[in-house]
Amino acid sequence: MIVMKFGGTSVGGAEQIAQVAEIVTRFRQGNLRLSSAEDHTSRITDHVPVIVVSAMSGVTDLLISAARSAGQRDGETFRQAAGELRRRHRAVVETLVDSAGRQASLLWEIDALVGDFENLCQAIFVLGELTARGLDAVASFGERLSARLVAAALRERGVPAQAVEATNLIVTDDNYGAASPLMEATRERTRAVLLPLLDEGTTPVVTGYIGATAEGTTTTLGRGGSDYSAAILGSCLDSPEIWIWTDVDGVLTADPRVVPEARTLPEISYGEAAELSYFGARVLHPKTILPAVERGIPLRILNTFKPDHPGTRVVAEEQPNTCAVKGITSIKGLSLVTVEGRGMIGVPGIAARLFAAVAGEGISVLMISQSSSEQNICFVIRQETTAQALAALEAAFELERARRNVDRIWAQEDVAIIAVVGAGLKETPGVGARVFGALGTRGINVISIAQGSSKYNLSLVVGEEDADDAVRAIHQDLWLGEIQG
Ligand code: ADP
Ligand code: ASP
Ligand code: MG
């Protein structure tokens, strides 16, 4: 069996959903030839798919903005969103489902779900308050709608298929908006629900992105979390591989929207993929790697619109290429916070207190750098958490500020992290020089460099307006568009 996930663009409309149904049908018939060059699919002994789907592209954004506006006593936006949801999902049903009877029953289901969405938003509107728990409930509707469409499209082609709510499979903690699975309970439920369906030859179409607490309250795994859903289910079902179908040929040397000549990487390691996704390569949700690594399950990233392309395999083994760098990513919308003062020199525990203060606010730090003279410590956080972080630091260092041991606590907004990723980066001399050379010759100022970063990653901070140019410059000067392997 193979767990395979289709992303938002892959289920973005009737035509795309028909393409998904075509891929699944071909797979079931054993007619999908992904790797004519090398038979990596030899581990796959049967052709039993378990499908995981994202919401139609743009739908989760629409749901979230509807919920937010309802929480701000706007009674109009969520009604418009409901209209839009009905239109988009109805159009797919009308195109893909032939019989009037089957159409009617599916349209009824869609209307009922959209009606539930409206009622929930109405309640949020009346309360005038949106909780994290309420937001997850609203955000879950996109996948609940799309799973029904994909299952119906498969049935139209004669494939027995059934939409399955992941709230009955994935048991999570109650960290709404970024819930974590409780793997033991999830494994038990997933197998209890899905294995009987598979035994009778039915293809399950599971809602990505969502789960539920042990008490049954809906949660979400974080934006882009359907990849993670697929990895969780793949691990629970002992899938020999996990396939992520998306709208590009695989993991590329850079985001193709920024670097048009970016090249598909045939194979990368778990560590490299984790680093690329953590530092902004949206093609894979950062947590996806975790369940795969634990059970040694290879991932494959594939293009829904070029189903015969072999894509990228993500595996345990590391194969450094000739220039040691596999890819370049960037994350924008960040702030660089600096705590500086001569009185910090040689004082033990400053860094510990600093990061405890930031962590106490629930703010995660993406990158840290400290000057060797210890006169300052810099770290990078998401821009929207800047004011909160500064306030927490001012409070934590009140005494030092009064004594002038800490002179200044300040933030530079609108910065980006550029991450240069590859196994073997640390062992290959001269990579840093080439990276900084690429930026220097183009007049791009480097604001900060990460000290002691992971062995896969060299990260640096530039102004946000320079981020795309910086990625292009490094990509070009390191010949990433041309190097094989
Ligand atoms: P899906 O809806 O299928 O989950 P996403 O939009 O989440 O798709 O992720 C795919 C997108 O990720 C691509 O269209 C591409 O623009 C972007 N991306 C960013 N960095 C990379 C990269 N290094 N390789 C491939 N795609 C990337
Ligand atoms: N639909 C969700 C999102 O847009 C999850 C996903 O697409 O992976 O974030
Ligand atoms: Mg995605």
GROMACS .gro file of N, CA, C and O and ligand atoms in nm, residues 5-9 53-61 63-64 139 142-143 146 208-210 220 222-229 285, ligand 2:
model
  141
    5LYS      N    1  -0.046   1.190  -0.098
    5LYS     CA    2  -0.116   1.314  -0.066
    5LYS      C    3  -0.120   1.406  -0.187
    5LYS      O    4  -0.020   1.419  -0.259
    6PHE      N    5  -0.234   1.466  -0.212
    6PHE     CA    6  -0.247   1.563  -0.320
    6PHE      C    7  -0.270   1.701  -0.260
    6PHE      O    8  -0.360   1.719  -0.178
    7GLY      N    9  -0.189   1.799  -0.300
    7GLY     CA   10  -0.195   1.934  -0.242
    7GLY      C   11  -0.305   2.020  -0.302
    7GLY      O   12  -0.380   1.977  -0.391
    8GLY      N   13  -0.312   2.144  -0.253
    8GLY     CA   14  -0.420   2.236  -0.288
    8GLY      C   15  -0.436   2.262  -0.437
    8GLY      O   16  -0.548   2.260  -0.489
    9THR      N   17  -0.324   2.285  -0.509
    9THR     CA   18  -0.337   2.309  -0.653
    9THR      C   19  -0.377   2.181  -0.726
    9THR      O   20  -0.446   2.187  -0.828
   53VAL      N   21  -0.591   1.436   0.112
   53VAL     CA   22  -0.608   1.556   0.030
   53VAL      C   23  -0.603   1.685   0.111
   53VAL      O   24  -0.642   1.690   0.227
   54SER      N   25  -0.553   1.790   0.046
   54SER     CA   26  -0.562   1.927   0.097
   54SER      C   27  -0.696   1.985   0.057
   54SER      O   28  -0.766   1.930  -0.028
   55ALA      N   29  -0.726   2.102   0.112
   55ALA     CA   30  -0.840   2.180   0.065
   55ALA      C   31  -0.809   2.231  -0.076
   55ALA      O   32  -0.692   2.241  -0.114
   56MET      N   33  -0.912   2.265  -0.154
   56MET     CA   34  -0.890   2.329  -0.284
   56MET      C   35  -0.806   2.455  -0.261
   56MET      O   36  -0.823   2.522  -0.158
   57SER      N   37  -0.717   2.489  -0.355
   57SER     CA   38  -0.624   2.601  -0.332
   57SER      C   39  -0.701   2.729  -0.298
   57SER      O   40  -0.803   2.759  -0.359
   58GLY      N   41  -0.652   2.799  -0.199
   58GLY     CA   42  -0.713   2.926  -0.158
   58GLY      C   43  -0.825   2.910  -0.055
   58GLY      O   44  -0.863   3.008   0.010
   59VAL      N   45  -0.877   2.787  -0.039
   59VAL     CA   46  -0.994   2.771   0.048
   59VAL      C   47  -0.959   2.791   0.196
   59VAL      O   48  -1.032   2.857   0.269
   60THR      N   49  -0.846   2.736   0.239
   60THR     CA   50  -0.811   2.751   0.382
   60THR      C   51  -0.788   2.899   0.415
   60THR      O   52  -0.832   2.946   0.522
   61ASP      N   53  -0.725   2.973   0.324
   61ASP     CA   54  -0.709   3.118   0.347
   61ASP      C   55  -0.845   3.185   0.362
   61ASP      O   56  -0.864   3.270   0.449
   63LEU      N   57  -1.132   3.051   0.455
   63LEU     CA   58  -1.196   3.011   0.581
   63LEU      C   59  -1.139   3.090   0.699
   63LEU      O   60  -1.212   3.140   0.784
   64ILE      N   61  -1.007   3.100   0.701
   64ILE     CA   62  -0.942   3.168   0.814
   64ILE      C   63  -0.978   3.315   0.815
   64ILE      O   64  -1.009   3.372   0.921
  139ALA      N   65  -1.130   2.623   1.013
  139ALA     CA   66  -1.028   2.593   0.911
  139ALA      C   67  -1.039   2.451   0.859
  139ALA      O   68  -0.989   2.420   0.751
  142GLY      N   69  -1.227   2.306   0.471
  142GLY     CA   70  -1.174   2.294   0.335
  142GLY      C   71  -1.143   2.150   0.298
  142GLY      O   72  -1.181   2.101   0.190
  143GLU      N   73  -1.074   2.080   0.387
  143GLU     CA   74  -1.038   1.940   0.361
  143GLU      C   75  -1.162   1.852   0.367
  143GLU      O   76  -1.173   1.753   0.294
  146SER      N   77  -1.317   1.898   0.024
  146SER     CA   78  -1.241   1.846  -0.092
  146SER      C   79  -1.234   1.693  -0.089
  146SER      O   80  -1.237   1.629  -0.195
  208GLY      N   81  -0.660   1.585   0.485
  208GLY     CA   82  -0.532   1.625   0.539
  208GLY      C   83  -0.551   1.734   0.643
  208GLY      O   84  -0.665   1.779   0.666
  209TYR      N   85  -0.442   1.776   0.705
  209TYR     CA   86  -0.436   1.899   0.786
  209TYR      C   87  -0.505   1.891   0.921
  209TYR      O   88  -0.471   1.964   1.012
  210ILE      N   89  -0.606   1.801   0.937
  210ILE     CA   90  -0.684   1.806   1.062
  210ILE      C   91  -0.671   1.678   1.144
  210ILE      O   92  -0.630   1.573   1.095
  220THR      N   93  -0.600   2.144   1.412
  220THR     CA   94  -0.523   2.141   1.287
  220THR      C   95  -0.375   2.128   1.318
  220THR      O   96  -0.330   2.163   1.427
  222GLY      N   97  -0.124   2.272   1.159
  222GLY     CA   98  -0.044   2.386   1.112
  222GLY      C   99  -0.060   2.404   0.963
  222GLY      O  100  -0.087   2.307   0.891
  223ARG      N  101  -0.043   2.528   0.915
  223ARG     CA  102  -0.061   2.557   0.773
  223ARG      C  103   0.031   2.469   0.689
  223ARG      O  104   0.146   2.447   0.725
  224GLY      N  105  -0.022   2.421   0.579
  224GLY     CA  106   0.055   2.331   0.493
  224GLY      C  107   0.067   2.192   0.552
  224GLY      O  108   0.145   2.109   0.504
  225GLY      N  109  -0.014   2.161   0.655
  225GLY     CA  110   0.005   2.039   0.733
  225GLY      C  111  -0.045   1.910   0.670
  225GLY      O  112  -0.028   1.803   0.729
  226SER      N  113  -0.102   1.916   0.551
  226SER     CA  114  -0.149   1.791   0.490
  226SER      C  115  -0.033   1.696   0.457
  226SER      O  116  -0.050   1.574   0.457
  227ASP      N  117   0.084   1.754   0.428
  227ASP     CA  118   0.203   1.669   0.406
  227ASP      C  119   0.230   1.587   0.532
  227ASP      O  120   0.261   1.468   0.526
  228TYR      N  121   0.219   1.656   0.645
  228TYR     CA  122   0.243   1.592   0.775
  228TYR      C  123   0.139   1.483   0.798
  228TYR      O  124   0.173   1.373   0.842
  229SER      N  125   0.012   1.512   0.765
  229SER     CA  126  -0.094   1.411   0.779
  229SER      C  127  -0.054   1.283   0.704
  229SER      O  128  -0.070   1.172   0.755
  285HIS      N  129   0.606   2.032   0.424
  285HIS     CA  130   0.586   2.087   0.558
  285HIS      C  131   0.699   2.036   0.648
  285HIS      O  132   0.731   1.917   0.646
  487ASP     N1  133  -0.521   2.335   0.348
  487ASP     C1  134  -0.419   2.355   0.449
  487ASP     C2  135  -0.347   2.486   0.424
  487ASP     O1  136  -0.376   2.555   0.327
  487ASP     C3  137  -0.323   2.241   0.460
  487ASP     C4  138  -0.245   2.207   0.335
  487ASP     O2  139  -0.278   2.254   0.225
  487ASP     O3  140  -0.149   2.130   0.346
  487ASP     O4  141  -0.265   2.524   0.504
   0.00000   0.00000   0.00000
